[in-house]
Short mmCIF file of C-alpha atoms in Angstrom, two decimals:
data_model
loop_
_atom_site.label_atom_id
_atom_site.label_comp_id
_atom_site.label_asym_id
_atom_site.label_seq_id
_atom_site.Cartn_x
_atom_site.Cartn_y
_atom_site.Cartn_z
CA UNK A 220 14.75 3.17 26.53
CA UNK A 221 11.01 3.66 26.03
CA UNK A 222 9.82 6.73 24.05
CA UNK A 223 8.85 9.75 26.17
CA UNK A 224 5.17 9.45 25.29
CA UNK A 225 5.21 5.83 26.50
CA UNK A 226 6.67 6.88 29.87
CA UNK A 227 4.05 9.64 30.23
CA UNK A 228 1.29 7.15 29.35
CA UNK A 229 2.64 4.61 31.85
CA UNK A 230 2.59 7.17 34.68
CA UNK A 231 -0.90 8.44 33.84
CA UNK A 232 -2.22 4.88 33.47
CA UNK A 233 -0.93 3.97 36.92
CA UNK A 234 -2.46 7.12 38.43
CA UNK A 235 -5.83 6.41 36.78
CA UNK A 236 -5.91 2.82 38.01
CA UNK A 237 -4.84 3.95 41.52
CA UNK A 238 -7.76 6.39 41.67
CA UNK A 239 -5.67 9.58 41.74
CA UNK A 240 -8.20 11.37 39.51
CA UNK A 241 -11.31 9.60 40.79
CA UNK A 242 -12.88 12.71 42.33
CA UNK A 243 -12.97 14.80 39.15
CA UNK A 244 -12.74 11.92 36.61
CA UNK A 245 -10.80 14.32 34.45
CA UNK A 246 -7.09 14.48 33.59
CA UNK A 247 -5.17 17.76 33.82
CA UNK A 248 -5.07 19.89 30.67
CA UNK A 249 -2.44 19.24 28.00
CA UNK A 250 -0.63 22.39 29.08
CA UNK A 251 -0.44 21.23 32.71
CA UNK A 252 0.71 17.77 31.66
CA UNK A 253 3.46 19.36 29.54
CA UNK A 254 4.66 21.24 32.60
CA UNK A 255 4.32 18.24 34.89
CA UNK A 256 6.37 15.91 32.69
CA UNK A 257 8.57 18.52 31.03
CA UNK A 258 7.69 17.29 27.55
CA UNK A 259 6.22 18.77 24.37
CA UNK A 260 2.53 18.99 23.58
CA UNK A 261 3.08 16.45 20.79
CA UNK A 262 4.41 13.94 23.34
CA UNK A 263 1.45 14.52 25.65
CA UNK A 264 -1.01 14.06 22.80
CA UNK A 265 0.62 10.79 21.78
CA UNK A 266 0.39 9.56 25.37
CA UNK A 267 -3.29 10.54 25.60
CA UNK A 268 -4.00 8.86 22.25
CA UNK A 269 -2.48 5.66 23.60
CA UNK A 270 -4.63 5.79 26.75
CA UNK A 271 -7.71 6.46 24.62
CA UNK A 272 -6.91 3.44 22.43
CA UNK A 273 -6.73 1.34 25.61
CA UNK A 274 -10.21 2.51 26.65
CA UNK A 275 -9.00 4.29 29.79
CA UNK A 276 -9.98 7.81 28.75
CA UNK A 277 -12.29 9.59 26.31
CA UNK A 278 -11.00 12.72 24.64
CA UNK A 279 -13.78 15.26 24.13
CA UNK A 280 -13.31 18.36 22.04
CA UNK A 281 -13.38 21.42 24.29
CA UNK A 282 -13.70 19.57 27.58
CA UNK A 283 -10.46 17.61 27.96
CA UNK A 284 -9.64 13.96 28.65
CA UNK A 285 -12.33 12.22 30.72
CA UNK A 286 -11.59 9.06 32.66
CA UNK A 287 -13.94 6.27 31.66
CA UNK A 288 -16.10 4.26 34.02
CA UNK A 289 -14.20 0.98 33.72
CA UNK A 290 -17.22 -1.01 34.87
CA UNK A 291 -18.84 -0.31 31.48
CA UNK A 292 -17.70 -1.82 28.16
CA UNK A 293 -15.25 0.39 26.35
CA UNK A 294 -16.43 1.80 23.02
CA UNK A 295 -14.33 1.14 19.96
CA UNK A 296 -11.64 3.84 19.90
CA UNK A 297 -12.00 6.40 17.13
CA UNK A 298 -8.74 6.21 15.20
CA UNK A 299 -7.25 8.48 12.57
CA UNK A 300 -5.53 6.52 9.80
CA UNK A 301 -3.48 8.19 7.08
CA UNK A 302 -3.88 6.47 3.71
CA UNK A 303 -1.18 7.39 1.19
CA UNK A 304 -1.36 6.17 -2.40
CA UNK A 305 0.45 7.21 -5.56
CA UNK A 306 -2.89 8.04 -7.18
CA UNK A 307 -6.49 8.26 -5.95
CA UNK A 308 -8.77 8.10 -8.99
CA UNK A 309 -6.63 6.29 -11.58
CA UNK A 310 -6.51 2.64 -12.62
CA UNK A 311 -7.11 0.12 -9.75
CA UNK A 312 -6.73 2.63 -6.92
CA UNK A 313 -10.46 3.36 -6.43
CA UNK A 314 -11.11 -0.32 -5.61
CA UNK A 315 -8.16 -0.39 -3.20
CA UNK A 316 -9.36 2.75 -1.42
CA UNK A 317 -12.95 1.55 -1.31
CA UNK A 318 -11.93 -1.63 0.52
CA UNK A 319 -9.66 0.33 2.87
CA UNK A 320 -12.55 2.64 3.78
CA UNK A 321 -14.90 -0.31 4.33
CA UNK A 322 -12.53 -1.95 6.82
CA UNK A 323 -11.75 1.31 8.63
CA UNK A 324 -15.44 2.17 8.89
CA UNK A 325 -16.18 -1.23 10.44
CA UNK A 326 -13.53 -0.47 13.09
CA UNK A 327 -14.67 3.10 13.92
CA UNK A 328 -11.68 4.59 12.13
CA UNK A 329 -11.47 7.50 9.70
CA UNK A 330 -9.12 7.66 6.68
CA UNK A 331 -7.12 10.76 5.85
CA UNK A 332 -6.34 10.49 2.12
CA UNK A 333 -3.13 11.67 0.49
CA UNK A 334 -1.79 11.16 -3.06
CA UNK A 335 1.86 11.54 -4.10
CA UNK A 336 1.43 11.21 -7.89
CA UNK A 337 4.39 8.81 -7.56
CA UNK A 338 6.73 11.77 -6.90
CA UNK A 339 9.24 11.53 -4.04
CA UNK A 340 9.03 15.30 -3.43
CA UNK A 341 5.28 15.03 -2.90
CA UNK A 342 5.78 12.01 -0.66
CA UNK A 343 8.17 14.02 1.50
CA UNK A 344 5.61 16.81 1.90
CA UNK A 345 2.95 14.30 2.95
CA UNK A 346 5.24 12.61 5.49
CA UNK A 347 6.24 15.96 7.00
CA UNK A 348 2.54 16.80 7.31
CA UNK A 349 1.95 13.53 9.15
CA UNK A 350 4.82 14.21 11.53
CA UNK A 351 3.00 17.40 12.59
CA UNK A 352 -0.39 15.68 12.77
CA UNK A 353 -1.93 14.69 16.10
CA UNK A 354 -3.52 12.38 16.81
CA UNK A 355 -2.29 9.89 14.19
CA UNK A 356 -2.87 6.24 15.00
CA UNK A 357 -1.55 4.43 11.94
CA UNK A 358 -0.55 4.69 8.29
CA UNK A 359 -1.43 2.64 5.22
CA UNK A 360 0.96 3.63 2.46
CA UNK A 361 1.79 2.80 -1.10
CA UNK A 362 5.39 3.92 -1.32
CA UNK A 363 6.62 6.17 -4.13
CA UNK A 364 8.87 4.66 -6.81
CA UNK A 365 9.57 1.62 -4.69
CA UNK A 366 11.97 0.21 -7.27
CA UNK A 367 14.44 3.03 -6.56
CA UNK A 368 16.33 4.12 -3.44
CA UNK A 369 13.96 6.31 -1.42
CA UNK A 370 15.32 9.60 -0.01
CA UNK A 371 12.36 9.76 2.40
CA UNK A 372 13.25 6.77 4.58
CA UNK A 373 14.43 9.17 7.29
CA UNK A 374 10.86 10.45 7.71
CA UNK A 375 9.41 6.94 7.73
CA UNK A 376 11.90 6.05 10.50
CA UNK A 377 10.83 9.10 12.53
CA UNK A 378 7.21 7.94 12.33
CA UNK A 379 8.19 4.41 13.34
CA UNK A 380 10.24 5.77 16.25
CA UNK A 381 7.13 7.60 17.45
CA UNK A 382 5.31 4.30 17.65
CA UNK A 383 3.07 4.89 14.62
CA UNK A 384 2.39 1.50 12.97
CA UNK A 385 2.93 1.40 9.18
CA UNK A 386 1.61 -1.12 6.67
CA UNK A 387 2.87 -0.80 3.10
CA UNK A 388 0.76 -1.72 0.07
CA UNK A 389 2.11 -2.94 -3.30
CA UNK A 390 5.71 -2.51 -2.19
CA UNK A 391 8.04 -2.31 0.79
CA UNK A 392 11.41 -1.06 1.97
CA UNK A 393 13.55 -3.79 3.58
CA UNK A 394 15.56 -1.04 5.30
CA UNK A 395 12.55 -0.18 7.47
CA UNK A 396 12.70 -2.95 10.03
CA UNK A 397 9.48 -3.49 11.88
CA UNK A 398 7.15 -2.34 9.11
CA UNK A 399 4.73 -4.75 7.44
CA UNK A 400 3.58 -5.03 3.84
CA UNK A 401 0.91 -6.56 1.64
CA UNK A 402 2.01 -7.35 -1.91
CA UNK A 403 0.69 -9.30 -4.85
CA UNK A 404 2.77 -12.36 -5.76
CA UNK A 405 4.36 -10.46 -8.62
CA UNK A 406 7.27 -12.84 -9.09
CA UNK A 407 4.91 -15.79 -9.25
CA UNK A 408 2.63 -13.86 -11.61
CA UNK A 409 5.41 -13.18 -14.10
CA UNK A 410 6.23 -16.88 -14.17
CA UNK A 411 2.56 -17.86 -14.44
CA UNK A 412 2.04 -15.77 -17.59
CA UNK A 413 5.13 -17.18 -19.30
CA UNK A 414 4.11 -20.74 -18.46
CA UNK A 415 0.59 -20.08 -19.79
CA UNK A 416 1.95 -18.75 -23.09
CA UNK A 417 4.42 -21.63 -23.39
CA UNK A 418 1.61 -24.14 -22.91
CA UNK A 419 -0.17 -22.48 -25.83
CA UNK A 420 2.85 -23.04 -28.06
CA UNK A 421 4.72 -19.75 -27.75
CA UNK A 422 8.53 -19.76 -27.56
CA UNK A 423 9.45 -16.19 -28.44
CA UNK A 424 7.92 -14.10 -25.65
CA UNK A 425 8.72 -10.40 -25.22
CA UNK A 426 8.06 -8.29 -22.12
CA UNK A 427 7.27 -4.72 -21.05
CA UNK A 428 8.06 -3.75 -17.45
CA UNK A 429 8.25 -0.65 -15.23
CA UNK A 430 11.61 0.44 -13.90
CA UNK A 431 10.77 2.58 -10.87
CA UNK A 432 8.28 0.41 -8.95
CA UNK A 433 9.18 -2.84 -7.21
CA UNK A 434 6.22 -4.58 -8.89
CA UNK A 435 7.95 -4.13 -12.25
CA UNK A 436 11.18 -5.64 -10.95
CA UNK A 437 9.40 -8.60 -9.39
CA UNK A 438 7.23 -9.30 -12.44
CA UNK A 439 10.29 -9.11 -14.67
CA UNK A 440 12.21 -11.49 -12.37
CA UNK A 441 9.41 -14.06 -12.53
CA UNK A 442 9.18 -13.64 -16.31
CA UNK A 443 12.93 -14.01 -16.81
CA UNK A 444 13.29 -17.02 -14.51
CA UNK A 445 10.40 -18.79 -16.23
CA UNK A 446 11.99 -18.24 -19.65
CA UNK A 447 15.25 -19.67 -18.36
CA UNK A 448 13.63 -22.67 -16.65
CA UNK A 449 11.69 -23.49 -19.85
CA UNK A 450 14.84 -23.05 -21.97
CA UNK A 451 13.19 -20.31 -24.02
CA UNK A 452 15.13 -17.56 -25.84
CA UNK A 453 15.97 -14.57 -23.71
CA UNK A 454 17.86 -11.49 -24.90
CA UNK A 455 18.01 -7.90 -23.67
CA UNK A 456 16.26 -6.47 -26.72
CA UNK A 457 13.09 -8.48 -26.12
CA UNK A 458 12.29 -6.39 -23.02
CA UNK A 459 11.11 -2.77 -23.04
CA UNK A 460 11.55 -0.83 -19.78
CA UNK A 461 9.73 2.41 -18.99
CA UNK A 462 9.38 4.83 -16.05
CA UNK A 463 6.42 6.70 -14.58
CA UNK A 464 7.31 9.85 -16.49
CA UNK A 465 7.72 8.00 -19.81
CA UNK A 466 4.36 6.18 -19.72
CA UNK A 467 2.43 8.68 -21.83
CA UNK A 468 4.96 8.61 -24.69
CA UNK A 469 5.90 4.95 -24.37
CA UNK A 470 4.96 3.89 -27.90
CA UNK A 471 5.69 7.18 -29.64
CA UNK A 472 9.38 7.72 -28.85
CA UNK A 473 12.41 6.08 -30.45
CA UNK A 474 12.86 3.13 -28.10
CA UNK A 475 9.14 2.34 -28.02
CA UNK A 476 8.78 2.50 -31.80
CA UNK A 477 11.79 0.25 -32.32
CA UNK A 478 10.33 -2.21 -29.83
CA UNK A 479 7.05 -2.31 -31.77
CA UNK A 480 8.98 -3.15 -34.93
CA UNK A 481 10.81 -5.98 -33.17
CA UNK A 482 7.57 -7.35 -31.73
CA UNK A 483 5.93 -7.73 -35.13
CA UNK A 484 9.03 -9.24 -36.69
CA UNK A 485 10.45 -11.54 -34.01
CA UNK A 486 7.91 -12.50 -31.32
CA UNK A 487 4.59 -14.28 -31.03
CA UNK A 488 3.61 -13.11 -27.52
CA UNK A 489 4.27 -10.34 -25.00
CA UNK A 490 3.86 -10.04 -21.23
CA UNK A 491 2.84 -6.50 -20.17
CA UNK A 492 3.41 -4.83 -16.79
CA UNK A 493 -0.30 -4.04 -16.41
CA UNK A 494 -3.57 -3.74 -18.31
CA UNK A 495 -3.16 -0.03 -19.02
CA UNK A 496 0.10 -0.65 -20.89
CA UNK A 497 -1.36 -3.73 -22.58
CA UNK A 498 -4.36 -1.73 -23.78
CA UNK A 499 -2.15 0.98 -25.27
CA UNK A 500 0.03 -1.65 -26.92
CA UNK A 501 -2.93 -3.43 -28.51
CA UNK A 502 -4.28 -0.13 -29.87
CA UNK A 503 -0.93 0.67 -31.51
CA UNK A 504 -0.52 -2.80 -32.98
CA UNK A 505 -4.05 -2.93 -34.39
CA UNK A 506 -3.40 0.42 -36.12
CA UNK A 507 -0.37 -1.19 -37.77
CA UNK A 508 -2.42 -4.12 -39.01
CA UNK A 509 -1.12 -6.64 -36.47
CA UNK A 510 -3.70 -9.30 -35.60
CA UNK A 511 -4.29 -9.96 -31.89
CA UNK A 512 -3.87 -12.83 -31.06
CA UNK A 513 -3.29 -14.19 -34.58
CA UNK A 514 0.08 -12.49 -35.03
CA UNK A 515 0.81 -11.65 -31.39
CA UNK A 516 -0.70 -12.79 -28.10
CA UNK A 517 -0.91 -10.16 -25.36
CA UNK A 518 -1.20 -10.95 -21.63
CA UNK A 519 -1.07 -8.72 -18.59
CA UNK A 520 -1.69 -8.07 -14.88
CA UNK A 521 -4.64 -6.76 -12.80
CA UNK A 522 -7.76 -7.78 -14.80
CA UNK A 523 -8.91 -4.15 -14.63
CA UNK A 524 -11.39 -2.16 -16.66
CA UNK A 525 -8.67 -1.65 -19.28
CA UNK A 526 -8.65 -5.39 -19.89
CA UNK A 527 -12.42 -5.45 -20.40
CA UNK A 528 -12.68 -2.31 -22.55
CA UNK A 529 -9.93 -3.23 -25.02
CA UNK A 530 -10.79 -5.01 -28.28
CA UNK A 531 -9.93 -7.82 -28.14
CA UNK A 532 -10.28 -8.18 -24.38
CA UNK A 533 -6.96 -8.88 -22.69
CA UNK A 534 -6.02 -12.10 -20.90
CA UNK A 535 -4.92 -10.91 -17.47
CA UNK A 536 -4.08 -12.02 -13.96
CA UNK A 537 -6.82 -11.20 -11.46
CA UNK A 538 -6.54 -10.37 -7.78
CA UNK A 539 -9.66 -12.47 -7.27
CA UNK A 540 -10.96 -12.10 -3.73
CA UNK A 541 -7.62 -10.74 -2.54
CA UNK A 542 -7.79 -6.95 -2.43
CA UNK A 543 -4.52 -5.40 -1.25
CA UNK A 544 -6.34 -2.46 0.34
CA UNK A 545 -8.60 -4.63 2.43
CA UNK A 546 -5.76 -6.97 3.42
CA UNK A 547 -3.54 -4.06 4.48
CA UNK A 548 -6.31 -2.38 6.50
CA UNK A 549 -7.15 -5.66 8.25
CA UNK A 550 -3.47 -6.16 9.02
CA UNK A 551 -3.31 -2.69 10.61
CA UNK A 552 -6.41 -3.46 12.70
CA UNK A 553 -4.69 -6.66 13.84
CA UNK A 554 -1.71 -4.61 15.01
CA UNK A 555 -4.03 -2.38 17.04
CA UNK A 556 -5.58 -5.48 18.62
CA UNK A 557 -2.15 -6.80 19.63
CA UNK A 558 -2.43 -9.83 17.37
CA UNK A 559 0.69 -11.51 15.95
CA UNK A 560 0.99 -10.10 12.42
CA UNK A 561 3.25 -10.70 9.46
CA UNK A 562 3.59 -9.42 5.91
CA UNK A 563 1.27 -11.03 3.37
CA UNK A 564 1.48 -12.10 -0.26
CA UNK A 565 -1.69 -12.20 -2.40
CA UNK A 566 -1.94 -14.87 -5.12
CA UNK A 567 -3.11 -14.33 -8.71
CA UNK A 568 -5.80 -16.06 -10.76
CA UNK A 569 -5.52 -16.20 -14.56
CA UNK A 570 -8.55 -14.89 -16.48
CA UNK A 571 -8.29 -16.02 -20.10
CA UNK A 572 -9.81 -13.73 -22.74
CA UNK A 573 -9.56 -13.13 -26.49
CA UNK A 574 -6.07 -11.57 -26.65
CA UNK A 575 -4.27 -14.90 -26.23
#
């Protein structure tokens, strides 16, 4: 059965095309439409937003929903797009958001920015806000702690049931059928870094990965499979796992300090979850008199400013011309245009620097 807003939109569309409102060229008020169809104001607003996206009406603040002259080209619909990321100003997020905004601007759409700080409680507050928001045409979202079961899937499902298209960035939830995602090829990247180090003569390769984001799981899986396929040593103690909350104290607590001792004694290279972690690791090792890359080669992901600002500069995988934010925004625009769309995987490019 079609959603209520779809049925309201279908009826109004037929009336518009049949000339029912031709004399006034104006639809009834939202209040009158609520009474006519016996539905909520939210349902009426969703129906009107759909008709506006089709170019049948123009919604003007203070003067209602005007029926367009269909003999004239329809203007690009003004869409409201919620953009949810874990962070806004940290690490690679500014470049992601910049590309999102560029694509939305080119398509007459406005972003509404939200940050969860990678906390599921904050994510729930944001999603509840979006459920009360009208009009809302689409959502670009970086899920919170995507490597863990998400207690907020019920709210995502409610948004999907309302017909709001979602595109996930840097992660996804297989339980949410019908949603699309744009991810880096993290599994392939983990394997690429191991193969690169092996080609440079390294056999004892450690790893540092994040537990609560799916990127960490995928990068670890690629790393582990590459070690196995190359018949390289692989034991539990050569991998250090950390969570969002533990990042700041990663190399100052017991497990992190013990890992640093093992690195210097047993390994010649290490694959890091991202450049921020790699930069912190290099700083700690240099303090201890470890030579990079003479004693230990360090490689990482993202080719960010951390990679460039660290001494020595860190060999890292680059996104190249593939920006997840731009790809996700373009995918959402494709959904609006009715194009056939599917989830996308962005490849990596290795940028070799002094740390390896």
